[in-house]
Short mmCIF file of C-alpha atoms in Angstrom, two decimals:
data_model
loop_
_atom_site.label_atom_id
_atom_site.label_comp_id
_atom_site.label_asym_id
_atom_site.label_seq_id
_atom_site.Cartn_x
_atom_site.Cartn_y
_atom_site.Cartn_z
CA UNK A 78 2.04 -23.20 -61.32
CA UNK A 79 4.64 -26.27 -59.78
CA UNK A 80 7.96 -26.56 -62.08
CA UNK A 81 6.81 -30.23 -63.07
CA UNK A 82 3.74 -29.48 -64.40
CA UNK A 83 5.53 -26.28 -66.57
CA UNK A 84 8.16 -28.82 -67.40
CA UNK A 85 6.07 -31.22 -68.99
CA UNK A 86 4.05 -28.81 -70.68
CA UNK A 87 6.91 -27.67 -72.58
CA UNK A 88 8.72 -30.97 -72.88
CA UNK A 89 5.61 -32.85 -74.21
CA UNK A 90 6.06 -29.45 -76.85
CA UNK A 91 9.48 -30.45 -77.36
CA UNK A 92 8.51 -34.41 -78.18
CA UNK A 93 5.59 -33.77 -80.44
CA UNK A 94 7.90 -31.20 -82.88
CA UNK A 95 11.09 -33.93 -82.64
CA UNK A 96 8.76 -37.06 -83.05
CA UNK A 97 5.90 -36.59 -84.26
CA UNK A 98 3.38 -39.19 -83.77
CA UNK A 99 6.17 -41.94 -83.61
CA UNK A 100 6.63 -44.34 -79.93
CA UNK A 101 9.24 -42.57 -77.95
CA UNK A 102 12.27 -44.82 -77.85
CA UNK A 103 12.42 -46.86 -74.53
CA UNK A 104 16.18 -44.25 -73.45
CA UNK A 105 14.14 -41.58 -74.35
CA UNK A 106 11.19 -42.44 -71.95
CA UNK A 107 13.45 -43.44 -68.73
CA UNK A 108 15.29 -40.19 -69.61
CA UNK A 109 11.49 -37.90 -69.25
CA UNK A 110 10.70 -39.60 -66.04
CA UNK A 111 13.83 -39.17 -64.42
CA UNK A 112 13.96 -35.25 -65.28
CA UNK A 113 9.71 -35.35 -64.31
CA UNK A 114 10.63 -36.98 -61.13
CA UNK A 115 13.62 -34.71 -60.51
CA UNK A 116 11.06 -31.31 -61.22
CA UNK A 117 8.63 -33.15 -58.28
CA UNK A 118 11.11 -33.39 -55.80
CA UNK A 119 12.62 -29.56 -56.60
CA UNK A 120 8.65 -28.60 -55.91
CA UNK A 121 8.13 -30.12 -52.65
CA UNK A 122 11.33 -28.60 -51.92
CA UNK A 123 10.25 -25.57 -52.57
CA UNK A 124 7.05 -25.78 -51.05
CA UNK A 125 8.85 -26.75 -47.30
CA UNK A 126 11.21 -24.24 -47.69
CA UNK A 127 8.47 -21.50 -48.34
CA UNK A 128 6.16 -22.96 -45.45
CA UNK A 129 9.47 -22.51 -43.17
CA UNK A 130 10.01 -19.11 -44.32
CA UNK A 131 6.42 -18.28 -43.68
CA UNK A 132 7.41 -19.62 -39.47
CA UNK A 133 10.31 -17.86 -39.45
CA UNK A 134 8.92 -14.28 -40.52
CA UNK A 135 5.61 -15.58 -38.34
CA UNK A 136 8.41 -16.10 -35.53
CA UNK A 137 10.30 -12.91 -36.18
CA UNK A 138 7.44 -10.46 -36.26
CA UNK A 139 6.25 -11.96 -33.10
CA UNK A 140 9.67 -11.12 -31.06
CA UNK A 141 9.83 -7.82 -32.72
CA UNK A 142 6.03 -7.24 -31.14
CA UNK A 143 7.47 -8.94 -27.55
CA UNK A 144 10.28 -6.71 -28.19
CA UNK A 145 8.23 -3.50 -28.88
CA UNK A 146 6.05 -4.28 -25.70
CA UNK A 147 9.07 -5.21 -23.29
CA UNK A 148 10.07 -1.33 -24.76
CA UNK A 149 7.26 0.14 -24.17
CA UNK A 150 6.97 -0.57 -20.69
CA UNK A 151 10.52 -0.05 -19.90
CA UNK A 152 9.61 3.70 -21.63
CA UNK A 153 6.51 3.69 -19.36
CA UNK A 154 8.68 2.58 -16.16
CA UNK A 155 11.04 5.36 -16.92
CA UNK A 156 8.28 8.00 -17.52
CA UNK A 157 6.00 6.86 -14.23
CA UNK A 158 9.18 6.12 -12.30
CA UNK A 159 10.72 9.97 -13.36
CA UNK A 160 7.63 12.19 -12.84
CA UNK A 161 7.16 10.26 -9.25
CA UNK A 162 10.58 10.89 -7.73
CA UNK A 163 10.75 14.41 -9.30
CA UNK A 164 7.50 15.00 -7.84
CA UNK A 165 8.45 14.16 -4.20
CA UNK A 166 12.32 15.91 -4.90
CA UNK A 167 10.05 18.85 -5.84
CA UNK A 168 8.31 18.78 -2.49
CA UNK A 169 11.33 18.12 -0.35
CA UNK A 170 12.57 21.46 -1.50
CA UNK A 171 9.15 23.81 -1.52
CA UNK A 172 8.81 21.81 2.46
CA UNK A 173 12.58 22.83 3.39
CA UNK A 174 11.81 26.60 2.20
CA UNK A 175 8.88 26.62 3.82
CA UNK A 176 10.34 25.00 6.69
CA UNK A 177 12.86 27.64 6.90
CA UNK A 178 10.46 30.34 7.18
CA UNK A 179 8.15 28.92 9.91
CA UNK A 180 11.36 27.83 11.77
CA UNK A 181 12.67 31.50 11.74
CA UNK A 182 9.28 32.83 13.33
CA UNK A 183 9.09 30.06 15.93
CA UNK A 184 5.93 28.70 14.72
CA UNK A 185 5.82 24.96 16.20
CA UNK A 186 2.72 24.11 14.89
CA UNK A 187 3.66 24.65 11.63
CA UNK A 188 7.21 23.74 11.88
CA UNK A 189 5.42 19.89 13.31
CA UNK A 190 3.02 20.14 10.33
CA UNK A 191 6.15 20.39 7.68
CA UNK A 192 8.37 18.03 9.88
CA UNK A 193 5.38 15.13 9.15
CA UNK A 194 4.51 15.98 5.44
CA UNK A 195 8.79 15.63 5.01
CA UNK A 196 8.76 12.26 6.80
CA UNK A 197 5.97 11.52 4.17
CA UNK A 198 7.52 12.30 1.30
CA UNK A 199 10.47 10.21 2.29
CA UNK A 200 8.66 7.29 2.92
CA UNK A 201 7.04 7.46 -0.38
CA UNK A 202 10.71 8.18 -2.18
CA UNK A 203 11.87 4.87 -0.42
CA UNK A 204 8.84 2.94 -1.21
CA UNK A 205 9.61 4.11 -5.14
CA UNK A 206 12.82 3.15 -5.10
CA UNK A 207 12.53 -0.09 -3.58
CA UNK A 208 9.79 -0.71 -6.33
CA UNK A 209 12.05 0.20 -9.05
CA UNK A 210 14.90 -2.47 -7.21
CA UNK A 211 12.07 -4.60 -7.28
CA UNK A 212 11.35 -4.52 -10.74
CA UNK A 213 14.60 -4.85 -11.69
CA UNK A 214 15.84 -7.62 -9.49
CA UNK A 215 12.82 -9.58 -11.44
CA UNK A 216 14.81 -8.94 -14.75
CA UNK A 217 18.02 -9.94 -13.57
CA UNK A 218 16.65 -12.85 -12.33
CA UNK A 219 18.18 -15.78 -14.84
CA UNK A 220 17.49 -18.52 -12.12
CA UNK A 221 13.73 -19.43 -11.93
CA UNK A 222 14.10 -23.37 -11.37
CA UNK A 223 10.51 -25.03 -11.09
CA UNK A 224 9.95 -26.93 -8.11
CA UNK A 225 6.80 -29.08 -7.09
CA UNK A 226 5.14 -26.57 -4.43
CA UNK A 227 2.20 -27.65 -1.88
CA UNK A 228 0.55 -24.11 -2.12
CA UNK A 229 -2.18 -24.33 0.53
CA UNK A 230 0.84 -24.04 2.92
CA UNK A 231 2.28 -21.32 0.87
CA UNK A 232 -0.97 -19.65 1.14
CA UNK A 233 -1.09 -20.26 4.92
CA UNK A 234 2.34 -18.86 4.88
CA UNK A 235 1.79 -15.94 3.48
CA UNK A 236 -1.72 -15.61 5.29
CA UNK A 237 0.43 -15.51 8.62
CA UNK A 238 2.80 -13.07 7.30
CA UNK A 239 0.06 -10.54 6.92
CA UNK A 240 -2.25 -11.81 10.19
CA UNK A 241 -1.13 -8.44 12.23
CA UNK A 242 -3.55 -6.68 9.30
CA UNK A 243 -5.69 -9.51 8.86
CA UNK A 244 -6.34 -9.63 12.90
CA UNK A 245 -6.45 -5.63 12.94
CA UNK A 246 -9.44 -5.73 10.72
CA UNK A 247 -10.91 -8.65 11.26
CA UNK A 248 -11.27 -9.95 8.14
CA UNK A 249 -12.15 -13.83 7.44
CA UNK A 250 -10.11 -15.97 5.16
CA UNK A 251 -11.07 -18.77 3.84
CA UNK A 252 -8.98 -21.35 1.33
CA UNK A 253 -10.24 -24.02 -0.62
CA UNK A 254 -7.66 -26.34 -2.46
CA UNK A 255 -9.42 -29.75 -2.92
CA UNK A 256 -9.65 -28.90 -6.88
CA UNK A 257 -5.35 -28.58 -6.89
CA UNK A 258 -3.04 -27.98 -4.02
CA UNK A 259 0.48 -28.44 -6.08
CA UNK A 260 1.80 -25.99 -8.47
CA UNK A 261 5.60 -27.03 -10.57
CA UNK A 262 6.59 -23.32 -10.71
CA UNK A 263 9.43 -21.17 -9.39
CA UNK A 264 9.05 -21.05 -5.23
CA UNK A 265 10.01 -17.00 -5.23
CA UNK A 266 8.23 -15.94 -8.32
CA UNK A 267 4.84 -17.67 -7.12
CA UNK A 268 5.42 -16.06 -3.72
CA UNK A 269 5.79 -12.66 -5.10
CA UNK A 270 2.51 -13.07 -6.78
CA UNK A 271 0.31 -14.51 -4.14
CA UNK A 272 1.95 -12.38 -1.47
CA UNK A 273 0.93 -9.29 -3.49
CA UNK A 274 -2.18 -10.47 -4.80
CA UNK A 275 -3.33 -11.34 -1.39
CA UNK A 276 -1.92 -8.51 0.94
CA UNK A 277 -3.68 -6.20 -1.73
CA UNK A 278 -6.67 -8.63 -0.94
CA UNK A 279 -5.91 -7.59 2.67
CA UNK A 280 -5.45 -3.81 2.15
CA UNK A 281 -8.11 -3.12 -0.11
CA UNK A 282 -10.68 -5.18 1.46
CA UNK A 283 -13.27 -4.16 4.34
CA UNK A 284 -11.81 -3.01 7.57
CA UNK A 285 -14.48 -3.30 9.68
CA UNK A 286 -14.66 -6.90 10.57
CA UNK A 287 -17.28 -7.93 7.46
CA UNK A 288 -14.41 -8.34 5.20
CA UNK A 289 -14.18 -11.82 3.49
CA UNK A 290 -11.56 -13.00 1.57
CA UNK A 291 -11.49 -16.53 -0.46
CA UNK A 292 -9.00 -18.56 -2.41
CA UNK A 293 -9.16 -21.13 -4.22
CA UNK A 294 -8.11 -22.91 -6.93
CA UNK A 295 -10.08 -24.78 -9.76
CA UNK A 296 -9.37 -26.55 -13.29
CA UNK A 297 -11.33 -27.05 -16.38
CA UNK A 298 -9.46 -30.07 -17.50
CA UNK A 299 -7.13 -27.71 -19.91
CA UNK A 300 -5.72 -25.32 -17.46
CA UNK A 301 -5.19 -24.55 -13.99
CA UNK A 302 -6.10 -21.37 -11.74
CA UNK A 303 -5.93 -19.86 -8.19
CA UNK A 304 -8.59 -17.20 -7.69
CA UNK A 305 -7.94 -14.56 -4.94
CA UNK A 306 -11.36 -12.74 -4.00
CA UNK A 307 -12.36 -9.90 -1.90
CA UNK A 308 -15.56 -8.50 -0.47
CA UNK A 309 -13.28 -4.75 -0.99
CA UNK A 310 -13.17 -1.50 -2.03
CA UNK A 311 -13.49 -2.94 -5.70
CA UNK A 312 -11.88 -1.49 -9.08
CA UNK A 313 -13.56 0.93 -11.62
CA UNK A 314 -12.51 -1.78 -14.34
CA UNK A 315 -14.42 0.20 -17.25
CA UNK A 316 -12.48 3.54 -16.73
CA UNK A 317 -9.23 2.41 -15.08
CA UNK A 318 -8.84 -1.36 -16.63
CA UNK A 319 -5.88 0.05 -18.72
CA UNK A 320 -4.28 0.97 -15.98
CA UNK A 321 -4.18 -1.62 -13.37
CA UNK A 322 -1.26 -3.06 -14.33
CA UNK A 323 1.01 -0.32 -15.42
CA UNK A 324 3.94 0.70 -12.93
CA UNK A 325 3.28 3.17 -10.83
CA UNK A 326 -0.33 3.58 -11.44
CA UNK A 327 -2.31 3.71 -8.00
CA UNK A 328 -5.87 2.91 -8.38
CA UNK A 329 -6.85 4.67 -5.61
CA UNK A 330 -6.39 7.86 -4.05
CA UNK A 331 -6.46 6.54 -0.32
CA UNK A 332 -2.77 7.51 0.73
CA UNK A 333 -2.68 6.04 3.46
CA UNK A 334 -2.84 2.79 1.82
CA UNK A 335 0.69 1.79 0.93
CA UNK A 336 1.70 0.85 -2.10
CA UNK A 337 4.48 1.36 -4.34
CA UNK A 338 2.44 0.64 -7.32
CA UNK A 339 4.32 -1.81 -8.68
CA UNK A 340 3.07 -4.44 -7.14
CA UNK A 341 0.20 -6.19 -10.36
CA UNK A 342 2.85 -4.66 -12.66
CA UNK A 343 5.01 -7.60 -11.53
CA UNK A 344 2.12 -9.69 -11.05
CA UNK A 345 1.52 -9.64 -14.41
CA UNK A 346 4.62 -10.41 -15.69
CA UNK A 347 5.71 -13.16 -13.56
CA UNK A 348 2.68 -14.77 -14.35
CA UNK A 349 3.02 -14.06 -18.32
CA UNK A 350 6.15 -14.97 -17.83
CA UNK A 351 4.68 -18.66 -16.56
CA UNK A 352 2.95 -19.07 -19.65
CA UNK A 353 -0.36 -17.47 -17.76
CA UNK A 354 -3.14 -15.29 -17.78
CA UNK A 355 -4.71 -12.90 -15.46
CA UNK A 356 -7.84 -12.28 -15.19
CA UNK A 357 -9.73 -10.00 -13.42
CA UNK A 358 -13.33 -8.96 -12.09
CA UNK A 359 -14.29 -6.23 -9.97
CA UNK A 360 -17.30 -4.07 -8.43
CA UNK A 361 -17.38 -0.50 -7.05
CA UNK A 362 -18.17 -1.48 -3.60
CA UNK A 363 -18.56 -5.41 -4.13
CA UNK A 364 -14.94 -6.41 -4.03
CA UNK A 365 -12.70 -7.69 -6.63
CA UNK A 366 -11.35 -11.53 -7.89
CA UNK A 367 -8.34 -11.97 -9.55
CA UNK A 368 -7.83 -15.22 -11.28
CA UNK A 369 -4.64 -16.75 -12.43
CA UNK A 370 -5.08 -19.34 -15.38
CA UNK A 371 -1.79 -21.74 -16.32
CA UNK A 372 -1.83 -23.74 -19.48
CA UNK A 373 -1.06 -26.68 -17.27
CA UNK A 374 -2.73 -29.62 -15.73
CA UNK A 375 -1.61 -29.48 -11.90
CA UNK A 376 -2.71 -32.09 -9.24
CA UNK A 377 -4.19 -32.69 -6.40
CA UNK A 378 -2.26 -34.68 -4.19
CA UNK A 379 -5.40 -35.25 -2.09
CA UNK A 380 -7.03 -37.48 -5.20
CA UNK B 268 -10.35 43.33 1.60
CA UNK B 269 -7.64 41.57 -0.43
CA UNK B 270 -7.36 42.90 -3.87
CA UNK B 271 -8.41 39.35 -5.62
CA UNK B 272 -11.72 37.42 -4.87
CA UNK B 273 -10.81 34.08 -5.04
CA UNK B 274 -7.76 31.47 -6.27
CA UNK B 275 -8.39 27.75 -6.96
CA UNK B 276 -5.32 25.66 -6.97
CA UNK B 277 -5.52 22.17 -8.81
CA UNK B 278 -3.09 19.45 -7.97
CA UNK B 279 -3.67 15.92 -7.03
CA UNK B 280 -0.76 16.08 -4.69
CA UNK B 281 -1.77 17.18 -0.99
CA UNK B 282 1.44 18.07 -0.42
CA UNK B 283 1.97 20.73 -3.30
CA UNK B 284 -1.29 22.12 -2.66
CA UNK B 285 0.14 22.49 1.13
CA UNK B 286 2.71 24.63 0.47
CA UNK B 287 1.40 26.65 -2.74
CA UNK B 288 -1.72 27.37 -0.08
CA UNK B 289 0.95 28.69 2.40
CA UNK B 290 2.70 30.30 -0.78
CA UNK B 291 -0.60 32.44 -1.97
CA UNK B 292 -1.93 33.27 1.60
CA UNK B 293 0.80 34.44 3.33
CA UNK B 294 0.55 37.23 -0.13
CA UNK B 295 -2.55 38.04 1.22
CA UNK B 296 -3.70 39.16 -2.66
CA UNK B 297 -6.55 36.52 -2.85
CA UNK B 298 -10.14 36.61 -0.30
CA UNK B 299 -10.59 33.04 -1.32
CA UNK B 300 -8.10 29.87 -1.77
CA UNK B 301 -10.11 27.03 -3.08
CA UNK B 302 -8.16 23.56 -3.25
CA UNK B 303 -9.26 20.85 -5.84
CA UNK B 304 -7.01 17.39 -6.02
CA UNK B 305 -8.26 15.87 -9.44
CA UNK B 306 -9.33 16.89 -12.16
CA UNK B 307 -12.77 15.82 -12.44
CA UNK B 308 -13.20 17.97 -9.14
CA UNK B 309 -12.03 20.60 -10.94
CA UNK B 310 -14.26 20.12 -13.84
CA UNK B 311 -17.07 19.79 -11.50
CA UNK B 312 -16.15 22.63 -9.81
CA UNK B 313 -16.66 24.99 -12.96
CA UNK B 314 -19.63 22.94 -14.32
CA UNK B 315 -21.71 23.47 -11.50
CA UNK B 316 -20.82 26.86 -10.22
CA UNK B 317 -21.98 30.41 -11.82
CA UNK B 318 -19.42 32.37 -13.33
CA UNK B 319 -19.89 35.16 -11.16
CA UNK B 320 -18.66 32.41 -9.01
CA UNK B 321 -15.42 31.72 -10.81
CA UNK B 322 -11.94 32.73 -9.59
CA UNK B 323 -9.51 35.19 -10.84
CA UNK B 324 -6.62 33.19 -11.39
CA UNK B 325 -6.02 29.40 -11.56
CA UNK B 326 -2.84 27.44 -10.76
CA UNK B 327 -3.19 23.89 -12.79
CA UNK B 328 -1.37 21.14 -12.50
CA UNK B 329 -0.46 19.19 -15.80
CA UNK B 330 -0.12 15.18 -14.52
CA UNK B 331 -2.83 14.39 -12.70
CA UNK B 332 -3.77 10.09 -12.83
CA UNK B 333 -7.39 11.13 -13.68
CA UNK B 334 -7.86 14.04 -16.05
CA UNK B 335 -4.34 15.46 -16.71
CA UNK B 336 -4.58 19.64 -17.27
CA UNK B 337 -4.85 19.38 -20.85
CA UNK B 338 -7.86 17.42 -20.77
CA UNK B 339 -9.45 19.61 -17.96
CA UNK B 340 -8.89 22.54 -20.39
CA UNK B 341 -10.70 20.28 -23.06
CA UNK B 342 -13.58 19.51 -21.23
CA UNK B 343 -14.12 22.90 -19.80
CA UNK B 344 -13.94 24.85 -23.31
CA UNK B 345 -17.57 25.49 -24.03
CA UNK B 346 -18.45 26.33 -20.47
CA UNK B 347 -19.54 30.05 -20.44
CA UNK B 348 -17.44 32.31 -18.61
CA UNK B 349 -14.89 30.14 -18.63
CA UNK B 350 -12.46 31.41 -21.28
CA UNK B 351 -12.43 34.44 -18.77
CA UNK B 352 -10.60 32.44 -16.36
CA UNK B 353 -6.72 33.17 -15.75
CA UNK B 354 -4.71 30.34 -15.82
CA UNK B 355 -1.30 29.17 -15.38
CA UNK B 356 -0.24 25.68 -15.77
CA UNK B 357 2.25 23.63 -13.12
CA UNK B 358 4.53 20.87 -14.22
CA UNK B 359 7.66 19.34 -12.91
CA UNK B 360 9.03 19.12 -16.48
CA UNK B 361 9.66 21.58 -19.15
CA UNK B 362 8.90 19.09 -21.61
CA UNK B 363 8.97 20.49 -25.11
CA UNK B 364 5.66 19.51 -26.31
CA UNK B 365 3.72 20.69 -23.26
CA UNK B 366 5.03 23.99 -24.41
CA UNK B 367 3.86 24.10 -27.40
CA UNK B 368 -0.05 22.25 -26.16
CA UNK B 369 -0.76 25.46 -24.02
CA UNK B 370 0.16 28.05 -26.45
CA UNK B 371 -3.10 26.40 -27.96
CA UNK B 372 -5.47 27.40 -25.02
CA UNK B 373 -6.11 31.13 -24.57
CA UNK B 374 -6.72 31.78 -21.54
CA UNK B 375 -3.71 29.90 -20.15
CA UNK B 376 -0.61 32.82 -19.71
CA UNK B 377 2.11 31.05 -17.88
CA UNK B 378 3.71 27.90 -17.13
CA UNK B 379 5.45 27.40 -14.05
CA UNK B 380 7.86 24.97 -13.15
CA UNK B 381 7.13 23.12 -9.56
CA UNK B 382 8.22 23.82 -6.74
CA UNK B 383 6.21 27.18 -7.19
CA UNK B 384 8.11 30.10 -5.35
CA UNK B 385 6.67 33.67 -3.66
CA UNK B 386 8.68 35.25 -6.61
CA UNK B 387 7.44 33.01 -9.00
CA UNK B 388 3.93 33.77 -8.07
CA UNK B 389 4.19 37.18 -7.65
CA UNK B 390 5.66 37.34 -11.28
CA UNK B 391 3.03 35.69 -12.95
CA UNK B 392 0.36 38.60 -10.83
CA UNK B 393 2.21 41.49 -11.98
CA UNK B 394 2.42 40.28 -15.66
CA UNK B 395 -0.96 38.78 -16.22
CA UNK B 396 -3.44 39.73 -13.80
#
């Protein structure tokens, strides 16, 4: 119940035991509507000032969520990022033993055996540690101008960064950018993601000359996406969706594909961080699309 | 004839299972070294085999991306014959509350800390085989 309406209640009260019945003198009157008036105001007052309480506890519980994810994923980083390296520091040392044994008995096909498994494990130390620098040069970054970017030619860019792989299997790539060519977004964050989105287009696609991979970009008059899609090896999405974009997590067990496993971990959040969405769709087999969807309406320069 | 049938070690790292193979054989205790690198192959593996076909001892390893060892215990605990199985669990952390989980299963005796060692391993055959 609003003070005014309380007010007058017991005013009116008031009136009818010190009057009676009798016409309120005319001081008497102007002094009731001043105080009503001055009980209206004090509710719609009160009223704003709980609706912007109500945003600001709205606002508040949705950093402390941001807050609780950003920590959460730092604790999974740490976790993932831990086990990894101790895993490989625990090989280097059972290799080296074993080294030291096969060395001492002269036995060179062993000894070449350990030699390669010990370049291995190095490689994949260095490949999490530059993932980890990766990760956290992305945090540290505070600059992230927007710029008006033609991105067929970063796409062609990027396509002839990776044509010694692309030319190795043979794989077709097509591009299709009549729908938008011109993204405003940070030039190195949107190269990080296409670069990884489409090398593991390139990696994880079919390397035996039928492999097919298409982007493109589309709008539905709200929002704007690029869509990366490959005729590849394709994602278990029902058993391993909640995994594809945690750090370190490898989808696959092919090691001879390289990958750090960081790579849609920072997909992910340079696009969140864009105000986007990812999106993906995959087949055992079929091949995979990953679509990126701004909440922005970019052009085409061709129209 | 070595004096065990057959080990099966479980890790989904090639290289671990490289040197705990060179490890067990060159002890010459076990007829058979079976190698498994996930843990649905290891749940296959005692799913679709006989007991008579089981091994003596198992080495397990704990974090594994599919099933982690815990879970392989969990999904192998009403397979018959199976609670005969020796097993010893690998991790590369003595974390507290993986401790305390395999107290829980019975036929797990040890828990080893990676890299595994010839003494380790012949400690854990002397004590619980």
């Amino acid at each position: 119940m609003s003070a005014a309406s309380e007010y007058n209640r017991l005013l009116k009260r008031q009136i009818k035991q010190s009057f009676g019945s009798e016409e309120l003198p005319e001081n008497v009157k102007k002094f009731v509507d001043m105080v009503h008036n001055a009980y209206s105001h004090y509710d719609v007052y009160n009223a704003q000032l709980e609706r912007s309480m109500d945003i600001s506890v709205k606002e508040l519980n949705e950093k402390y969520k941001q807050l609780q994810d950003v920590n959460d994923s730092l604790d999974d980083f740490n976790h993932g990022m831990s086990h990894d390296l101790k895993t490989h520091a625990v090989n280097v040392a059972g290799l080296t033993t074993m080294l030291r044994k096969y060395y001492q008995k002269k036995n060179d096909k062993k000894v070449n055996q350990i030699f390669d498994r010990l370049e291995k494990t190095g490689e994949q130390l260095t490949s999490i540690i530059k993932g980890f620098l990766e990760v956290s040069k992305l945090e540290n970054q505070l600059n992230s101008d927007k710029e008006h970017i033609n991105v067929e030619e970063m796409v062609q860019d990027i396509i002839e960064t990776l044509s010694t792989k692309i030319e190795e299997f043979n794989t077709k790539v097509h591009t299709d950018f009549s729908s938008i060519d011109n993204f405003y977004f940070s030039k190195p964050q949107l190269y990080s993601i296409l670069y990884n989105l489409i090398s593991n287009a390139v990696k994880y696609g079919k390397t035996d000359g039928t492999g097919k991979i298409f982007i493109y970009t589309s709008t539905d008059g709200r929002s704007s996406s690029i869509h990366i899609q490959d005729n590849g090896i394709g994602i278990d999405l029902e058993s391993q969706k909640h995994k594809l974009f945690k750090m370190f997590s490898r989808m696959t067990k092919h090691e001879d594909i390289e990958g750090s496993g960081v790579g849609l971990f920072l997909v992910k959040k340079l696009v969140e961080k864009n105000n986007g969405s990812i999106h993906v769709e995959s087949q055992l087999g079929k091949g995979t699309t990953f679509e990126l969807r701004f909440k922005e309406l970019w052009q085409s320069t061709r129209k | 004839m070595a004096k065990y049938k057959k080990i099966i070690l479980i890790d989904d790292n090639d290289t671990i299972n490289f040197y705990n193979e060179d490890i067990v054989s060159e002890t010459n205790l076990f007829e058979d070294i079976v190698i498994l690198d996930s843990g649905k192959a290891a749940i296959d593996y005692f799913e679709n085999n006989n007991p008579n076909e089981f091994p003596d001892l198992v080495l397990l390893d704990i974090k594994m991306p599919d099933y982690d060892g815990f879970e392989v215990l969990d999904e192998l605990e009403d397979v018959q014959g199976f609670e005969n199985v020796t097993i010893s669990m690998l991790t590369t952390s003595q974390h507290k509350r993986d401790t305390e989980k395999y107290k829980r299963y019975e036929n797990v005796v040890d828990f080893i800390e990676k890299p595994l060692t010839e003494e380790k391993f012949l400690n854990l055959i002397n004590s619980h085989l």
